Amino acid sequence: MALGKICDLHRLDREYDLAIIGAGPAGLAAAAEAAAAGARAILFDENPAPGGQIYRAIEGNSPANRAFLGKDYWKGKDVLQAFLQCDATYLPQALVWSVEQSETDEKTLVELRVSAGGKSRIVHARRVVFATGAMERPMPIRGWTLPGVMTIGAAQIALKSSGLVPDGRVVLAGSGPLLYLFADQLLQAGGDLVAVLDTTPRSNWINAFPFLPQFLVSPYLLKGLALLVKVRRSVPVFTGVGRIEIIGQDRATAIRFEAKGRTKEIGIDSAFLHQGVVPNNNLANATGCLLAWNDRQKCFQPQLDVHGRSSRPAVFIAGDGGGIGGALVAEAGGRVAALAACLDLFPEKARQIKPLLAKHERRRRALSRGRTFIDMLYQPALSFRAPTDRETIVCRCEEVTVGAIRDAAARNIVGPNQLKTMLRCGMGPCQGRVCAATITEILADAQQRAPADVGTYRLRTPIKPVPLHEFASLPLTPDAVQAVTGDHSERS
């Protein structure tokens, strides 16, 4: 398939064998694998071009003009080419805002409501794969809402998509492998990186040590060590950072932090924050897939079987949207989910599909080796997951502070959904995507409860704001007309 074969929303077929949502490594691999197995597959993606966050803009970039993106980024070329050569249908800039599983006498169907080009329509599929990827865990600190402060993920989007490098003095702060990866990319791209503030708690090494043997034989070891050494040779790295505050009135002008018992302040033009990523499970949540607390990665994620099947039998979840593993694990997981779905659809092809399924399961397990060590080592500190500074804003949409949330927690609220009715946190345009993780952690900390017991927001469709005129473009059923007008004529 060539990207010139992109379909218009209203030229799509009414039903497909498999619908895939998200065109990152998991979604691209799932589409190619499903098409190779003979499925009529369609890939929906909110972005204008395939690649997802990890391989963003991979089609237009090249080592000649963006060498600073690194070797791992260019592995996306192979995934992209396999997708381009398959015959799956591809619809970019498309928001799938509702997914419902329905049962009929003959088969299970999934109904997807999709918006693209200012209009909506309904598409049916026999199975669906959510490949929605990850999103950055929020890092609420005092001053993080000032102009000049962004997440590292947002800065990396600008770097990959347009080669944009921030002007002036830059500081990176937080924890996790992406902190050092982006530091290296920024330095190679010519950015003025003046410091890296690593907030990884030293106690994490004790918790991670039992999992070191697996890490030593994993593909992460040499790559990770080389990156750490390279960055530390190029820029000051402050470790054990325990408190951070952005200083400024109309914009960020400095960053103040504590490290090794001393308070330091550095003048800045930009600060980029990061403390790992969590599964983007908003669509899974709204679809009714059961979620479970992952205490190792400190996040909620969908409950899945070994093939990525969720609690909704027709819904599979692949890649980081089902649990953080990185690009290569996501790609293997996309193939596993697609093949498992095809096994449902084409049981007569079991002899062809099962060996491939086993092969990609083995590859996923091999690529996952060493992941537990990384998860334990880079668990964000509780002080950043559940901040205590009362003036820090948690819900940016409604400007709800830590103090207001902790005061509400003292009144024994049940969980985030009750808190939403009291303080409106999670009711803004982002619908809780930014604040959900922090809300859960603050309530758990304040009430001395387990995050699994506190829970997270209960989401409903549409998963993102959809203009009313797009709703209005959906085909009207006789039941819908009668409900509004009372007119029974179209039902006879």
Coordinates of C-alpha atoms in Angstrom, one line a residue:
M1 CA 0.0 0.0 0.0
A2 CA 1.2 3.5 -0.7
L3 CA 0.1 6.5 1.4
G4 CA -1.6 7.8 -1.7
K5 CA -4.3 5.1 -1.1
I6 CA -5.6 6.9 2.0
C7 CA -9.4 6.5 2.1
D8 CA -11.9 9.2 2.7
L9 CA -14.1 8.7 5.8
H10 CA -17.3 8.3 3.7
R11 CA -15.7 5.9 1.2
L12 CA -14.9 3.3 3.9
D13 CA -16.7 0.0 3.8
R14 CA -19.3 -0.6 6.4
E15 CA -17.6 -3.6 8.0
Y16 CA -14.0 -4.8 8.3
D17 CA -12.5 -7.9 9.8
L18 CA -10.1 -6.0 12.0
A19 CA -9.9 -2.4 13.0
I20 CA -6.7 -1.0 14.5
I21 CA -6.5 2.3 16.4
G22 CA -3.1 4.0 16.5
A23 CA -0.3 4.0 14.0
G24 CA 2.7 3.6 16.3
P25 CA 5.0 0.5 16.2
A26 CA 2.2 -1.7 17.6
G27 CA -0.5 -0.5 15.3
L28 CA 1.7 -0.6 12.1
A29 CA 2.9 -4.1 12.9
A30 CA -0.6 -5.3 13.7
A31 CA -2.0 -3.9 10.4
A32 CA 0.7 -5.5 8.3
E33 CA 0.4 -8.9 10.1
A34 CA -3.4 -8.9 9.9
A35 CA -3.3 -8.1 6.2
A36 CA -0.7 -10.9 5.5
A37 CA -3.1 -13.3 7.3
G38 CA -5.9 -12.4 4.9
A39 CA -7.9 -10.0 7.1
R40 CA -9.6 -6.9 5.7
A41 CA -7.9 -4.5 8.1
I42 CA -8.3 -0.8 8.6
L43 CA -5.9 1.5 10.6
F44 CA -7.2 4.7 12.2
D45 CA -4.8 7.3 13.5
E46 CA -5.2 10.7 15.0
N47 CA -1.9 11.9 13.5
P48 CA -1.4 13.2 10.0
A49 CA 1.3 10.5 9.2
P50 CA 2.2 7.1 10.6
G51 CA 4.8 6.5 13.3
G52 CA 3.3 7.3 16.6
Q53 CA 5.3 9.1 19.2
I54 CA 8.4 6.9 19.1
Y55 CA 8.6 6.9 15.3
R56 CA 7.0 10.3 14.7
A57 CA 7.6 11.8 11.2
I58 CA 9.7 8.7 10.3
E59 CA 8.5 8.8 6.7
G60 CA 10.0 12.2 6.0
N61 CA 13.0 12.1 8.2
S62 CA 16.4 10.6 7.3
P63 CA 19.8 10.1 9.0
A64 CA 21.2 12.7 6.6
N65 CA 19.0 15.6 8.0
R66 CA 18.2 14.3 11.5
A67 CA 21.1 12.1 12.6
F68 CA 20.7 13.3 16.1
L69 CA 17.5 11.2 16.6
G70 CA 19.7 8.0 17.1
K71 CA 19.8 4.4 15.8
D72 CA 16.7 3.2 17.6
Y73 CA 14.6 5.8 15.9
W74 CA 15.6 4.6 12.4
K75 CA 14.4 1.1 13.1
G76 CA 11.0 2.5 12.5
K77 CA 11.8 2.6 8.7
D78 CA 11.5 -1.2 8.5
V79 CA 8.1 -1.2 10.4
L80 CA 6.8 1.6 8.2
Q81 CA 7.9 -0.1 4.9
A82 CA 6.2 -3.4 5.9
F83 CA 3.0 -1.4 6.5
L84 CA 3.2 0.6 3.3
Q85 CA 3.5 -2.6 1.3
C86 CA 0.4 -4.3 2.8
D87 CA -3.1 -3.7 1.6
A88 CA -4.7 -2.5 4.9
T89 CA -6.8 0.6 4.6
Y90 CA -5.4 3.7 6.3
L91 CA -7.2 6.7 7.6
P92 CA -5.1 9.4 9.3
Q93 CA -6.3 12.4 11.3
A94 CA -9.2 10.3 12.4
L95 CA -10.5 10.3 16.0
V96 CA -12.1 7.1 17.1
W97 CA -14.2 8.5 20.0
S98 CA -16.4 5.6 20.8
V99 CA -16.1 1.8 20.7
E100 CA -18.9 -0.6 21.7
Q101 CA -19.0 -4.3 21.5
S102 CA -22.3 -5.9 20.5
E103 CA -23.4 -9.5 20.3
T104 CA -25.7 -10.9 17.6
D105 CA -27.0 -14.4 17.0
E106 CA -24.4 -14.9 14.3
K107 CA -21.3 -13.0 15.4
T108 CA -19.6 -10.5 17.7
L109 CA -19.3 -7.0 16.2
V110 CA -17.5 -3.9 17.4
E111 CA -19.1 -0.6 16.5
L112 CA -16.7 2.3 16.1
R113 CA -17.7 6.0 15.9
V114 CA -15.1 7.9 14.0
S115 CA -14.6 11.6 13.2
A116 CA -12.5 12.9 10.3
G117 CA -12.6 16.0 8.2
G118 CA -15.3 17.5 10.3
K119 CA -17.8 14.6 10.0
S120 CA -18.5 11.4 11.8
R121 CA -19.7 8.0 10.8
I122 CA -20.0 4.5 12.2
V123 CA -17.7 1.6 11.1
H124 CA -18.1 -2.0 12.2
A125 CA -15.4 -4.6 12.7
R126 CA -15.4 -8.1 13.9
R127 CA -12.4 -7.5 16.1
V128 CA -10.4 -4.4 17.2
V129 CA -6.9 -3.7 18.4
F130 CA -6.2 -0.7 20.5
A131 CA -2.6 0.5 19.9
T132 CA -3.0 3.8 21.6
G133 CA 0.5 3.9 23.1
A134 CA 1.7 5.7 26.2
M135 CA 1.4 9.2 27.6
E136 CA 3.7 11.0 29.9
R137 CA 3.1 10.8 33.6
P138 CA 2.4 14.3 35.0
M139 CA 5.0 15.9 37.1
P140 CA 3.3 18.7 39.1
I141 CA 5.7 21.1 40.7
R142 CA 5.4 24.7 41.7
G143 CA 5.6 26.8 38.5
W144 CA 5.1 24.0 36.0
T145 CA 2.2 26.0 34.4
L146 CA 4.5 28.9 33.5
P147 CA 5.3 29.6 29.8
G148 CA 8.7 28.1 29.1
V149 CA 7.9 24.8 30.9
M150 CA 6.9 21.7 28.9
T151 CA 7.2 18.0 29.1
I152 CA 10.1 16.2 27.5
G153 CA 7.7 14.3 25.3
A154 CA 6.3 17.6 23.9
A155 CA 9.7 18.9 23.2
Q156 CA 10.6 15.7 21.4
I157 CA 7.6 16.0 19.2
A158 CA 8.9 19.3 18.0
L159 CA 12.4 17.9 17.5
K160 CA 11.2 14.9 15.5
S161 CA 8.5 16.6 13.5
S162 CA 10.2 19.9 12.6
G163 CA 13.8 19.7 13.9
L164 CA 12.9 22.5 16.3
V165 CA 15.5 23.1 19.1
P166 CA 14.6 25.4 22.0
D167 CA 16.4 28.7 22.2
G168 CA 18.5 29.7 25.1
R169 CA 19.4 27.9 28.3
V170 CA 17.6 24.6 28.8
V171 CA 17.4 22.3 31.9
L172 CA 15.9 18.8 31.9
A173 CA 14.4 17.4 35.1
G174 CA 12.9 14.1 36.1
S175 CA 13.6 10.4 35.9
G176 CA 13.6 7.6 33.4
P177 CA 15.5 6.5 30.3
L178 CA 13.8 9.2 28.1
L179 CA 15.5 11.9 30.3
Y180 CA 18.9 10.9 29.1
L181 CA 17.8 9.9 25.5
F182 CA 16.4 13.4 25.0
A183 CA 19.4 15.0 26.6
D184 CA 21.7 13.3 24.1
Q185 CA 19.4 14.2 21.2
L186 CA 19.2 17.8 22.3
L187 CA 23.0 18.1 22.6
Q188 CA 23.6 16.6 19.2
A189 CA 21.0 18.9 17.7
G190 CA 22.9 21.9 19.0
G191 CA 20.7 22.8 22.0
D192 CA 22.2 24.7 25.0
L193 CA 21.6 22.2 27.7
V194 CA 23.0 23.5 30.9
A195 CA 22.0 20.8 33.4
V196 CA 20.1 17.6 34.0
L197 CA 18.3 17.1 37.3
D198 CA 17.9 13.4 38.0
T199 CA 15.1 12.8 40.6
T200 CA 15.6 9.0 40.7
P201 CA 15.6 8.1 44.5
R202 CA 18.8 6.4 45.6
S203 CA 16.7 3.8 47.4
N204 CA 15.5 2.5 44.1
W205 CA 18.8 0.8 43.5
I206 CA 18.1 -1.5 46.5
N207 CA 14.7 -2.5 45.1
A208 CA 16.1 -3.0 41.6
F209 CA 19.2 -5.0 42.6
P210 CA 17.4 -8.4 42.7
F211 CA 16.5 -8.0 39.0
L212 CA 20.0 -7.0 37.9
P213 CA 21.0 -10.4 36.5
Q214 CA 18.3 -10.3 33.9
F215 CA 19.2 -6.8 32.9
L216 CA 22.8 -7.8 32.4
V217 CA 21.9 -10.1 29.6
S218 CA 19.3 -7.8 28.1
P219 CA 19.6 -5.6 25.0
Y220 CA 19.2 -2.5 27.3
L221 CA 22.6 -2.8 29.1
L222 CA 25.2 -1.5 26.8
K223 CA 22.9 1.0 25.2
G224 CA 21.9 2.5 28.5
L225 CA 25.4 2.7 29.9
A226 CA 26.7 4.3 26.7
L227 CA 23.9 6.9 26.9
L228 CA 24.6 7.7 30.6
V229 CA 28.3 8.1 30.1
K230 CA 27.9 10.3 27.0
V231 CA 25.5 12.7 28.7
R232 CA 27.5 12.9 32.0
R233 CA 30.6 13.8 30.0
S234 CA 28.8 16.6 28.2
V235 CA 26.7 18.4 30.8
P236 CA 26.4 18.7 34.6
V237 CA 24.1 16.0 36.0
F238 CA 22.7 16.5 39.5
T239 CA 21.5 13.2 41.1
G240 CA 19.3 12.6 44.1
V241 CA 17.3 15.7 43.4
G242 CA 14.5 15.9 46.0
R243 CA 12.6 19.1 45.4
I244 CA 12.2 21.3 42.3
E245 CA 10.5 24.7 41.8
I246 CA 10.2 26.8 38.7
I247 CA 10.8 30.5 39.3
G248 CA 9.2 33.3 37.3
Q249 CA 6.4 35.8 36.9
D250 CA 5.2 35.9 33.3
R251 CA 7.5 33.0 32.2
A252 CA 10.1 30.7 33.6
T253 CA 13.4 32.4 34.4
A254 CA 15.1 30.0 36.8
I255 CA 14.8 26.6 38.4
R256 CA 15.5 26.0 42.1
F257 CA 16.2 22.5 43.4
E258 CA 17.7 20.5 46.3
A259 CA 20.4 18.0 45.8
K260 CA 22.6 16.3 48.4
G261 CA 21.2 18.6 51.1
R262 CA 22.0 21.9 49.3
T263 CA 19.7 24.3 47.5
K264 CA 20.8 25.5 44.0
E265 CA 19.3 27.8 41.4
I266 CA 20.0 27.9 37.7
G267 CA 18.8 30.6 35.3
I268 CA 16.9 29.2 32.4
D269 CA 14.9 30.0 29.3
S270 CA 13.2 26.6 29.1
A271 CA 12.6 23.6 31.4
F272 CA 11.4 20.2 30.3
L273 CA 10.0 17.8 32.8
H274 CA 9.6 14.0 32.7
Q275 CA 9.0 11.1 35.1
G276 CA 8.3 8.2 32.9
V277 CA 5.3 7.2 30.8
V278 CA 2.0 5.4 31.6
P279 CA -0.4 3.5 29.3
N280 CA -2.8 5.6 27.4
N281 CA -5.8 3.6 28.5
N282 CA -8.5 6.3 28.0
L283 CA -10.2 4.5 25.1
A284 CA -10.0 1.1 26.9
N285 CA -11.4 2.7 30.1
A286 CA -14.4 4.2 28.2
T287 CA -15.0 1.0 26.3
G288 CA -15.5 -0.9 29.6
C289 CA -12.2 -2.9 29.6
L290 CA -11.3 -3.7 33.2
L291 CA -8.2 -2.0 34.5
A292 CA -5.7 -3.2 37.1
W293 CA -3.0 -1.4 39.2
N294 CA 0.6 -2.2 38.2
D295 CA 2.5 -1.5 41.3
R296 CA 5.9 -1.9 39.6
Q297 CA 5.1 0.8 37.0
K298 CA 2.9 2.7 39.4
C299 CA -0.1 3.0 37.0
F300 CA -3.4 1.5 35.9
Q301 CA -3.3 -0.7 32.8
P302 CA -5.9 -2.9 31.1
Q303 CA -6.3 -6.5 32.3
L304 CA -5.0 -8.6 29.4
D305 CA -4.3 -12.3 28.6
V306 CA -1.1 -13.4 27.0
H307 CA -2.3 -12.5 23.6
G308 CA -3.5 -9.0 24.6
R309 CA -7.2 -9.8 24.8
S310 CA -9.0 -7.5 27.2
S311 CA -12.1 -8.2 29.4
R312 CA -14.1 -7.3 26.3
P313 CA -13.5 -10.5 24.2
A314 CA -13.5 -8.6 20.8
V315 CA -11.1 -6.0 22.0
F316 CA -7.3 -6.6 22.0
I317 CA -4.8 -4.1 23.3
A318 CA -1.2 -4.0 22.1
G319 CA 1.9 -2.1 22.8
D320 CA 2.5 0.5 25.6
G321 CA -1.3 1.0 25.8
G322 CA -1.4 -2.3 27.6
G323 CA 1.7 -2.0 29.7
I324 CA 5.0 -0.1 29.2
G325 CA 7.6 -2.1 27.3
G326 CA 9.2 0.2 24.6
A327 CA 9.1 0.2 20.8
L328 CA 10.4 -3.2 20.0
V329 CA 8.2 -4.9 22.6
A330 CA 5.2 -2.9 21.3
E331 CA 5.9 -4.1 17.7
A332 CA 6.0 -7.7 18.8
G333 CA 2.9 -7.2 20.9
G334 CA 1.1 -5.7 17.9
R335 CA 1.8 -8.8 15.8
V336 CA 0.7 -11.1 18.6
A337 CA -2.6 -9.3 19.1
A338 CA -3.3 -9.2 15.4
L339 CA -2.6 -12.9 14.9
A340 CA -4.7 -13.8 18.0
A341 CA -7.6 -11.8 16.5
C342 CA -7.1 -13.5 13.1
L343 CA -7.2 -16.9 14.9
D344 CA -10.7 -15.9 16.1
L345 CA -11.7 -14.7 12.7
F346 CA -10.3 -17.6 10.6
P347 CA -10.1 -20.8 12.7
E348 CA -9.6 -22.7 9.4
K349 CA -6.2 -21.0 9.1
A350 CA -5.0 -22.2 12.6
R351 CA -2.1 -24.3 11.1
Q352 CA -0.8 -21.2 9.3
I353 CA -1.4 -18.7 12.2
K354 CA -0.4 -20.6 15.3
P355 CA 3.4 -21.0 14.5
L356 CA 3.6 -17.3 13.7
L357 CA 1.8 -16.5 16.9
A358 CA 4.3 -18.6 18.9
K359 CA 7.2 -17.1 17.2
H360 CA 6.2 -13.5 18.0
E361 CA 5.4 -14.5 21.6
R362 CA 8.9 -15.8 22.0
R363 CA 10.3 -12.6 20.5
R364 CA 8.3 -10.4 22.8
R365 CA 9.4 -12.4 25.9
A366 CA 13.1 -12.1 24.8
L367 CA 12.8 -8.3 24.2
S368 CA 11.1 -7.9 27.6
R369 CA 14.1 -9.4 29.5
G370 CA 15.5 -6.8 31.8
R371 CA 12.4 -4.6 31.9
T372 CA 11.7 -5.2 35.6
F373 CA 15.1 -3.8 36.5
I374 CA 14.4 -0.6 34.6
D375 CA 10.9 -0.3 36.0
M376 CA 12.1 -0.7 39.6
L377 CA 15.1 1.6 39.1
Y378 CA 13.2 4.4 37.6
Q379 CA 10.1 4.4 39.7
P380 CA 9.3 8.1 40.3
A381 CA 9.7 9.4 43.8
L382 CA 6.4 9.6 45.9
S383 CA 7.1 13.3 46.5
F384 CA 6.6 13.9 42.7
R385 CA 3.8 11.4 42.2
A386 CA 1.9 12.7 45.2
P387 CA 3.1 16.3 45.8
T388 CA 2.5 18.0 49.2
D389 CA 3.1 21.7 48.3
R390 CA -0.4 23.1 48.7
E391 CA 0.0 25.8 46.1
T392 CA 1.0 23.4 43.3
I393 CA -1.7 23.1 40.6
V394 CA -2.6 19.5 39.8
C395 CA -5.6 19.9 37.4
R396 CA -4.5 22.5 34.9
C397 CA -7.8 22.7 33.2
E398 CA -9.8 23.7 36.4
E399 CA -6.7 25.0 38.3
V400 CA -7.3 22.7 41.3
T401 CA -4.4 22.7 43.8
V402 CA -2.7 20.0 45.9
G403 CA -4.1 21.8 49.0
A404 CA -7.7 21.6 47.8
I405 CA -7.3 17.9 46.9
R406 CA -5.7 17.0 50.3
D407 CA -8.4 18.9 52.2
A408 CA -11.1 17.0 50.3
A409 CA -9.2 13.7 51.0
A410 CA -9.4 14.5 54.7
R411 CA -13.2 14.4 54.4
N412 CA -13.0 10.8 53.5
I413 CA -14.1 11.0 49.9
V414 CA -14.4 7.6 48.2
G415 CA -12.2 8.3 45.1
P416 CA -11.5 10.4 42.1
N417 CA -15.0 10.3 40.7
Q418 CA -16.5 11.7 43.9
L419 CA -13.7 14.3 44.0
K420 CA -14.6 15.3 40.5
T421 CA -18.1 16.3 41.6
M422 CA -16.7 18.4 44.5
L423 CA -13.8 20.2 42.8
R424 CA -14.3 19.7 39.0
C425 CA -10.9 18.2 38.7
G426 CA -10.9 16.1 35.5
M427 CA -13.9 17.9 34.0
G428 CA -11.9 20.2 31.7
P429 CA -11.0 19.8 28.0
C430 CA -8.4 17.1 28.8
Q431 CA -11.1 15.1 30.7
G432 CA -8.6 14.0 33.3
R433 CA -5.9 12.7 31.0
V434 CA -3.2 15.0 32.6
C435 CA -4.3 14.8 36.2
A436 CA -5.7 11.3 36.7
A437 CA -2.4 9.6 37.8
T438 CA -1.6 12.4 40.3
I439 CA -5.2 12.5 41.7
T440 CA -5.0 8.7 42.5
E441 CA -1.6 9.0 44.1
I442 CA -2.5 12.0 46.3
L443 CA -5.7 10.4 47.6
A444 CA -3.8 7.2 48.3
D445 CA -1.1 9.0 50.1
A446 CA -3.4 11.3 52.1
Q447 CA -5.8 8.5 53.1
Q448 CA -3.1 5.8 53.5
R449 CA -4.9 3.6 51.0
A450 CA -3.5 1.5 48.2
P451 CA -3.9 3.2 44.7
A452 CA -5.6 0.1 43.5
D453 CA -8.4 0.7 46.1
V454 CA -8.6 4.4 45.3
G455 CA -9.1 3.8 41.6
T456 CA -9.1 6.2 38.7
Y457 CA -11.6 8.3 36.8
R458 CA -14.5 6.5 35.2
L459 CA -14.5 7.6 31.6
R460 CA -17.3 7.9 29.2
T461 CA -17.5 8.5 25.4
P462 CA -16.7 10.6 23.6
I463 CA -13.1 10.1 24.9
K464 CA -12.2 13.6 23.5
P465 CA -14.3 16.6 22.8
V466 CA -16.3 16.2 19.6
P467 CA -18.1 19.2 18.0
L468 CA -21.9 18.9 17.9
H469 CA -21.9 19.2 14.1
E470 CA -19.9 16.1 13.9
F471 CA -22.4 14.3 16.1
A472 CA -25.1 15.6 13.8
S473 CA -23.5 14.1 10.8
L474 CA -24.0 10.5 12.1
P475 CA -26.8 8.6 10.3
L476 CA -30.1 8.9 12.1
T477 CA -31.8 5.7 13.1
P478 CA -35.6 5.4 13.4
D479 CA -35.3 5.0 17.1
A480 CA -33.2 8.2 17.4
V481 CA -35.8 10.2 15.3
Q482 CA -38.7 8.9 17.4
A483 CA -36.9 9.6 20.7
V484 CA -36.5 13.3 19.7
T485 CA -39.6 14.0 17.7
G486 CA -42.1 11.4 18.8
D487 CA -42.7 10.7 15.2
H488 CA -43.4 6.9 14.6
S489 CA -43.8 7.2 10.9
E490 CA -40.3 6.0 10.0
R491 CA -40.6 3.0 12.3
S492 CA -43.6 1.5 10.4

